Coordinates of C-alpha atoms in Angstrom, one line a residue:
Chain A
X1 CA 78.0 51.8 167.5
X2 CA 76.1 51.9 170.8
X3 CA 78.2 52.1 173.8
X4 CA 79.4 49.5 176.2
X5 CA 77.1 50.1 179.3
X6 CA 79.4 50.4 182.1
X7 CA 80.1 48.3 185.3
X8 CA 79.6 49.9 188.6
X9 CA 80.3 48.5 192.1
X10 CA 78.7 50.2 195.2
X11 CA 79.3 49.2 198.5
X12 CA 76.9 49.8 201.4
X13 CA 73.8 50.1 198.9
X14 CA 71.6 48.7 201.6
X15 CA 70.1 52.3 202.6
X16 CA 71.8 55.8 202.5
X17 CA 74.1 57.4 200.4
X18 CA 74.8 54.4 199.0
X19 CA 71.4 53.4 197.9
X20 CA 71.0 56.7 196.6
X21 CA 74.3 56.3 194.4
X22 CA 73.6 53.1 193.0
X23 CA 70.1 54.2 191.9
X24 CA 71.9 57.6 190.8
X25 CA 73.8 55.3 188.3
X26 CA 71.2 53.0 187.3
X27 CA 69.1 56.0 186.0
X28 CA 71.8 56.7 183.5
X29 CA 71.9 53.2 182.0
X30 CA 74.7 51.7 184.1
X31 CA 74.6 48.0 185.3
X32 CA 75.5 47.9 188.8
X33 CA 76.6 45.7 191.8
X34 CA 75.9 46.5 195.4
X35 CA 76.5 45.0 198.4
X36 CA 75.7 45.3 202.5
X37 CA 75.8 42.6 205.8
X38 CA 72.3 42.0 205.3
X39 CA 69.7 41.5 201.5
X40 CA 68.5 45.2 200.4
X41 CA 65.0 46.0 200.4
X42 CA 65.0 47.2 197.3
X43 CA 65.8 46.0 193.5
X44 CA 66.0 47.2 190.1
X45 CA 66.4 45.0 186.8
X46 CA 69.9 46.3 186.2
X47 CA 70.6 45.9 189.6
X48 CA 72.5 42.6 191.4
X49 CA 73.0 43.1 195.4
X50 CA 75.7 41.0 197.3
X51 CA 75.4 39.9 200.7
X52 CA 78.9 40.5 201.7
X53 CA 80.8 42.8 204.8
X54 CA 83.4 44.7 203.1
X55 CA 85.4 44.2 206.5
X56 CA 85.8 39.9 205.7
X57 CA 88.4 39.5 202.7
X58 CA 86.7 36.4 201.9
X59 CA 83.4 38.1 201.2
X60 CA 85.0 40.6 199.2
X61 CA 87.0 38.1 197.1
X62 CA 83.6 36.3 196.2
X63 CA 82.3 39.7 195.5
X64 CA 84.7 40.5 192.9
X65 CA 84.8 37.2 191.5
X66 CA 81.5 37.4 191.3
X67 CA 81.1 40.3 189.5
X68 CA 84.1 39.2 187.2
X69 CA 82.2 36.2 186.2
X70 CA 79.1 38.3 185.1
X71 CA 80.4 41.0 183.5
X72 CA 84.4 40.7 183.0
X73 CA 85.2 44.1 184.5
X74 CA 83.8 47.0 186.7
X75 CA 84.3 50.3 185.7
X76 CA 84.0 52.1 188.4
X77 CA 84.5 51.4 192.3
X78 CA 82.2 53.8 194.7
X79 CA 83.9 52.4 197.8
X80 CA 81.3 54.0 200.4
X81 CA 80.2 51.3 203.0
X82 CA 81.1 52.5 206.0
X83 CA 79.8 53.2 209.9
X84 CA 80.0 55.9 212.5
X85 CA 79.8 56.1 216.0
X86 CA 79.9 59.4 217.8
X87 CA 82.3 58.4 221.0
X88 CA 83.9 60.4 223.7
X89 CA 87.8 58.6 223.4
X90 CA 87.8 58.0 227.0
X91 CA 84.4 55.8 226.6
X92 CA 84.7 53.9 223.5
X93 CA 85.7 50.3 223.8
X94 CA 88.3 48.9 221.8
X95 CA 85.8 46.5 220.1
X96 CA 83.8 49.8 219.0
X97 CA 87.4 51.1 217.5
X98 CA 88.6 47.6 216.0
X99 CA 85.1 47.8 214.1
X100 CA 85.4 51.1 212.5
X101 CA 89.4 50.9 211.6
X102 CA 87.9 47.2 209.9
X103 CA 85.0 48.6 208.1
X104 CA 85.8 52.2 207.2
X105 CA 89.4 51.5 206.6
X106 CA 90.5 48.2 206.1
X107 CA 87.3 47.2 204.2
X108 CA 88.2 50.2 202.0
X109 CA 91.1 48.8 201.0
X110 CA 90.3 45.1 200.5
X111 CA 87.4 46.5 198.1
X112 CA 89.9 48.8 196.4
X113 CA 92.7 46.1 196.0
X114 CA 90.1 43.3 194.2
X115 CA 88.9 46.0 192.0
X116 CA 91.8 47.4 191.2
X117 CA 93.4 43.9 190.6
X118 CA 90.2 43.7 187.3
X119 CA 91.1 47.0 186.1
X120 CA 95.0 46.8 186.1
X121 CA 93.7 43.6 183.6
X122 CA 91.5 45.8 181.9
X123 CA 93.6 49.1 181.6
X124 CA 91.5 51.7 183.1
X125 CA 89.1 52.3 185.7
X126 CA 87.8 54.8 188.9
X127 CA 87.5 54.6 192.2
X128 CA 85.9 57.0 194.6
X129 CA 86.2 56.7 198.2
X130 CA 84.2 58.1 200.5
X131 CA 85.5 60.2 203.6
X132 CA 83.9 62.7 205.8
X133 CA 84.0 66.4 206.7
X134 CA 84.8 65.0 210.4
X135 CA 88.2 64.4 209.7
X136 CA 89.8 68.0 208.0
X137 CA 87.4 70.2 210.7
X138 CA 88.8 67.3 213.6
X139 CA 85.5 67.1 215.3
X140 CA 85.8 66.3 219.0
X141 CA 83.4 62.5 219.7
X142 CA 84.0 61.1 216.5
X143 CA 87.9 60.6 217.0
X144 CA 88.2 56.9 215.4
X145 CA 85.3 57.7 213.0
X146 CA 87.5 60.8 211.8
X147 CA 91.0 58.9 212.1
X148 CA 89.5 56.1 209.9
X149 CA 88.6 58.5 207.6
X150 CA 91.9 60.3 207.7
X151 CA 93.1 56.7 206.7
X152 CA 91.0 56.6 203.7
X153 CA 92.5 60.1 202.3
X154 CA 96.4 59.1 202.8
X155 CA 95.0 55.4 201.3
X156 CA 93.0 57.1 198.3
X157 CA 96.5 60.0 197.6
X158 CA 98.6 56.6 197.6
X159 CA 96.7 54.1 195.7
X160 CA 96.5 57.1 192.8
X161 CA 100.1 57.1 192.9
X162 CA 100.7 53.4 193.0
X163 CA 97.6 52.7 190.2
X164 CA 98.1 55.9 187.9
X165 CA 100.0 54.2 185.0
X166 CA 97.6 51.6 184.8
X167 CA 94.8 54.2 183.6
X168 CA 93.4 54.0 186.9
X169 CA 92.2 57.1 189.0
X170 CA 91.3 57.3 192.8
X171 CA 89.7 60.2 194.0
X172 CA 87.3 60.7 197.4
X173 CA 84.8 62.8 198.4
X174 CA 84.0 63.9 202.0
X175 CA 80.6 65.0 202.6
X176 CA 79.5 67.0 205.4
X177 CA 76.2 65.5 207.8
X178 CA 73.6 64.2 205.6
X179 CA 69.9 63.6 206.4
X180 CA 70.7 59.6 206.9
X181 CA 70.6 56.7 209.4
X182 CA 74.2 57.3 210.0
X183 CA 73.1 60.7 211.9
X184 CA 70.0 60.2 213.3
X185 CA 71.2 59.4 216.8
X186 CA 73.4 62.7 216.7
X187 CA 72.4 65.3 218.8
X188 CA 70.5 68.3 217.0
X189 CA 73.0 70.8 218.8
X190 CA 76.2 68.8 217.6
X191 CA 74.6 68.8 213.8
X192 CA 74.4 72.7 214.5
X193 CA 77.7 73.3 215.4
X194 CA 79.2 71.4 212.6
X195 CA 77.0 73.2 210.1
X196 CA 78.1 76.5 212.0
X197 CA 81.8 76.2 211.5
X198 CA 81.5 75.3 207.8
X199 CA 81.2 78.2 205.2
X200 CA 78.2 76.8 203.3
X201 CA 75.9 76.5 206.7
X202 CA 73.5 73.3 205.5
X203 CA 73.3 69.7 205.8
X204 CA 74.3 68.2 202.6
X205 CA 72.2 66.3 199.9
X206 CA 72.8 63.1 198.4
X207 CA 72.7 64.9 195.4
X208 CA 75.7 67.2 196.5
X209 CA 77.6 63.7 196.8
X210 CA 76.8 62.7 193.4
X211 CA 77.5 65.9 191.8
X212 CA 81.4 65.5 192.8
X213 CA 81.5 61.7 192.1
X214 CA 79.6 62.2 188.5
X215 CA 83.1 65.0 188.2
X216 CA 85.2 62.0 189.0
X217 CA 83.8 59.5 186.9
X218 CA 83.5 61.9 183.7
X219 CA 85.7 61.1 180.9
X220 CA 86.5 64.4 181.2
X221 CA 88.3 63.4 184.4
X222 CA 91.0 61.5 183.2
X223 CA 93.6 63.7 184.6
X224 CA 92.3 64.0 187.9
X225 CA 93.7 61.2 190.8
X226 CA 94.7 61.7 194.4
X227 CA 92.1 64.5 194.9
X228 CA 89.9 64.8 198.0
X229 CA 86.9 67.2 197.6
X230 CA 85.0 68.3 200.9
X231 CA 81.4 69.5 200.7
X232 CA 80.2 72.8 202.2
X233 CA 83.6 74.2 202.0
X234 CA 85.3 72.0 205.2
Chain B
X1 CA 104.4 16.9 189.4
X2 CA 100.5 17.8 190.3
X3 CA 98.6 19.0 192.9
X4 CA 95.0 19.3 193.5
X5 CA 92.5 21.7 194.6
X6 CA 89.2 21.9 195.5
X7 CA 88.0 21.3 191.9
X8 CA 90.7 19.8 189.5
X9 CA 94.1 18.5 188.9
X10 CA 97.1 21.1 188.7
X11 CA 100.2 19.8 187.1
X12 CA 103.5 22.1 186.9
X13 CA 103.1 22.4 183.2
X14 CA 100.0 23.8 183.1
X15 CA 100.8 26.5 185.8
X16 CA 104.3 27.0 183.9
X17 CA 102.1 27.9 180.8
X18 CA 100.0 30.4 183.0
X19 CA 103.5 32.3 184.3
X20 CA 104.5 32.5 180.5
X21 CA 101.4 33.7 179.2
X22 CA 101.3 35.8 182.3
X23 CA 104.8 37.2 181.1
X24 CA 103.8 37.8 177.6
X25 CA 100.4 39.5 178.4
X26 CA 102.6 41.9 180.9
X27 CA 105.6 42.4 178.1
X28 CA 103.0 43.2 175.5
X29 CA 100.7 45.5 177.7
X30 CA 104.2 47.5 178.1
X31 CA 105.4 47.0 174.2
X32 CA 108.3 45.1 174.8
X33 CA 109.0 42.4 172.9
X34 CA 108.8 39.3 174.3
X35 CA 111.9 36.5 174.1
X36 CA 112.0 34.0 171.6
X37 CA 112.4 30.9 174.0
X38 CA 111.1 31.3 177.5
X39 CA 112.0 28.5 179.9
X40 CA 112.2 28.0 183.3
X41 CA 115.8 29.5 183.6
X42 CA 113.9 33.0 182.3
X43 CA 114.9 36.0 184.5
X44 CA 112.0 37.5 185.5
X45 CA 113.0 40.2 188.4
X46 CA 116.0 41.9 189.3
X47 CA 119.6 41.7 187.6
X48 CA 118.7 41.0 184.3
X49 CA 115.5 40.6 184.4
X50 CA 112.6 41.1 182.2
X51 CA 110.4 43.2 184.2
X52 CA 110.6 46.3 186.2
X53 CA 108.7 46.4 189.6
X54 CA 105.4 47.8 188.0
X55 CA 105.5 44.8 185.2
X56 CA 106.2 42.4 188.4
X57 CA 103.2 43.5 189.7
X58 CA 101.2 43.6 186.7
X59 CA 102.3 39.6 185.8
X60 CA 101.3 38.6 189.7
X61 CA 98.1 40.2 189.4
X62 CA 97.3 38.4 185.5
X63 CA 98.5 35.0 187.5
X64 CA 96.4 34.9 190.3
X65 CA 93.6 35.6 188.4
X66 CA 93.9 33.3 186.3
X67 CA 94.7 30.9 188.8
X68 CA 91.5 31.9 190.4
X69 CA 89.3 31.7 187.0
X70 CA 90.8 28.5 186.4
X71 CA 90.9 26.4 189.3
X72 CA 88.8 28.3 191.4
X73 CA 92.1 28.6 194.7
X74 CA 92.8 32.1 195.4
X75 CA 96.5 32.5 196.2
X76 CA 98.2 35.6 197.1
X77 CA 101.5 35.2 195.7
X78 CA 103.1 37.7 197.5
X79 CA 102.6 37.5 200.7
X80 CA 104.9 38.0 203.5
X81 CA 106.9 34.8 203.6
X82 CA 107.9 35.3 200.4
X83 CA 108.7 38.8 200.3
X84 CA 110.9 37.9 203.3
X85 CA 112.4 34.9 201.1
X86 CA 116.4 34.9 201.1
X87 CA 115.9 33.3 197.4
X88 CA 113.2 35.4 195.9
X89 CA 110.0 33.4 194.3
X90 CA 110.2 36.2 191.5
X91 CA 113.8 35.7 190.4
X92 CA 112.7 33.4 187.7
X93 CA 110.1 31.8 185.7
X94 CA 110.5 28.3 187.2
X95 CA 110.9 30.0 190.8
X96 CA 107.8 31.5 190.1
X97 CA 106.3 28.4 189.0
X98 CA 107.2 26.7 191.6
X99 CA 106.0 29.0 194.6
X100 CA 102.5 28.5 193.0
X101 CA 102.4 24.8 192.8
X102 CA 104.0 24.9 197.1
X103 CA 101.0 27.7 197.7
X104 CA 98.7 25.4 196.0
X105 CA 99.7 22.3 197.6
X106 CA 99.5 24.1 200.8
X107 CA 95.6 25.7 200.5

């Protein structure tokens, strides 16, 4: 019997990492869902994109029921929409800080909490979240990105606990700087010194990112929930 | 009693069907038998009840989506007004039934 293709949701698919991961997926045969603020430039057959801002609940409910209404399930949640902003604390404006708590955190959870209400129904399911390497090596300038981050990891440890004996697994991965629009305003020096204080001295690959999430999403990883793995050894 | 919503006709009946089936689904999914006669007197949470805190959560979660499949009005069943209730919504199966027909009238 040939096997039931599996559902995967992606947020932030528009560009990035997250384009990257939902095309990483559709390669191996998956049908997935995407989403970002604005239509993606881009499209594949197995591919449906969702204009929706992971920080509105409303658009997030229509997402899932979307998706719900398509397919019946998802399988697996990459919840990795998300923005930075590189910020002195003394000069960021509270509307700067409101908008990365809503997006990074809060639309996190919202995304996580829709999803994980179809896979309590369904018995099973994974999600990933995404953090960053900003927020174990506490780098000075990004202090909201990092702390929005740091929210994510004590979300993704607690959701595992709360969503464990419904089959369901939540994991995150934090990678370090990537070649992406979400860095090309940082400062070459800044880059360096990250990549100086970790023990693997390179910017990462999107391919680094999908290695750990294809560990989390194996079968194989049944027995692995609360886990946060760092690239480049941070 | 009915209420509408933004597409059809809900009448107490057919939403005390959904918290039953909602209560078998949950009892099933955690091998426990389900009672004979379920009414609107049915314990659902706390002394006596049928369900744990995990099987609460698991029957909320099977209602508001079917209450979102069906009538197309998402409710959120337990929000903070009625965690803060003095008479919980969840005690029974006609409380419950009953908080969902108020949130529906309400949206």
């Amino acid at each position: 019997m040939k096997a039931e293709r599996r559902i995967v949701l992606v947020t932030g698919t528009r560009t990035g990492i997250g384009r990257h991961i939902a095309e990483h997926f559709l390669a191996k045969g998956d049908l997935v869902e995407g989403c970002s603020r604005s239509d993606a430039d881009w499209g594949h057959a197995d591919y449906f994109h969702h204009r929706a801002d992971v920080g509105d609940e409303n658009d997030v409910v229509g997402m899932l029921k979307s998706v719900h209404e398509r397919h019946g399930r998802v399988d697996v949640l990459i919840n990795n929409a998300g923005i930075a902003s590189m910020n002195h604390t003394l000069l960021t404006p509270m509307e700067t800080a409101e908008r990365i708590i809503r997006t990074n955190l809060l639309g996190t959870f919202v995304v996580a909490r829709e999803a994980a209400k179809m896979m309590v129904r369904q018995r099973g399911g994974r999600i990933i979240n995404m953090s960053t390497v900003a927020t174990p090596m506490e780098l000075e300038g990004e202090a909201l990105y990092a702390a929005s981050k740091a929210g994510v990891v004590n979300l993704t440890r607690l959701m595992a606990k709360e969503l464990g004996s419904y089959g369901i697994t939540v994991n995150a991965v934090g990678p370090t700087p990537i070649d992406t629009d979400l860095i090309r305003g940082v400062p070459e020096e800044k880059i360096q010194a990250i990549l100086d204080a970790l023990p693997l001295k390179r910017l990462g690959t999107f391919e680094d990112v999908t290695n750990v999430i294809d560990f989390f999403v194996s079968p194989a990883s049944d027995y692995i929930t609360g886990q946060v793995i760092y690239l480049g050894g941070a | 009693m009915s209420e509408s919503t933004s597409n059809t006709v809900v009448d107490r009946s057919t939403l005390l069907n959904i918290v039953v089936n909602a209560l078998d689904a949950t009892l099933a999914g955690q091998g426990d038998a389900t009672p004979s006669e379920i009414d609107d007197s049915t314990v659902l949470f706390g002394r006596d009840g049928l369900l744990d805190s995990l099987g609460l959560v698991t029957t909320v979660v099977e209602i508001e989506s079917k209450i979102l499949s069906e009538f197309d009005a998402s409710v959120v069943l337990a929000d903070d007004r009625a965690m803060s209730q003095r008479n919980s919504p969840f005690r029974t199966v006609g409380t419950l039934t009953d908080h969902i027909l108020s949130l529906l009238t309400e949206s």
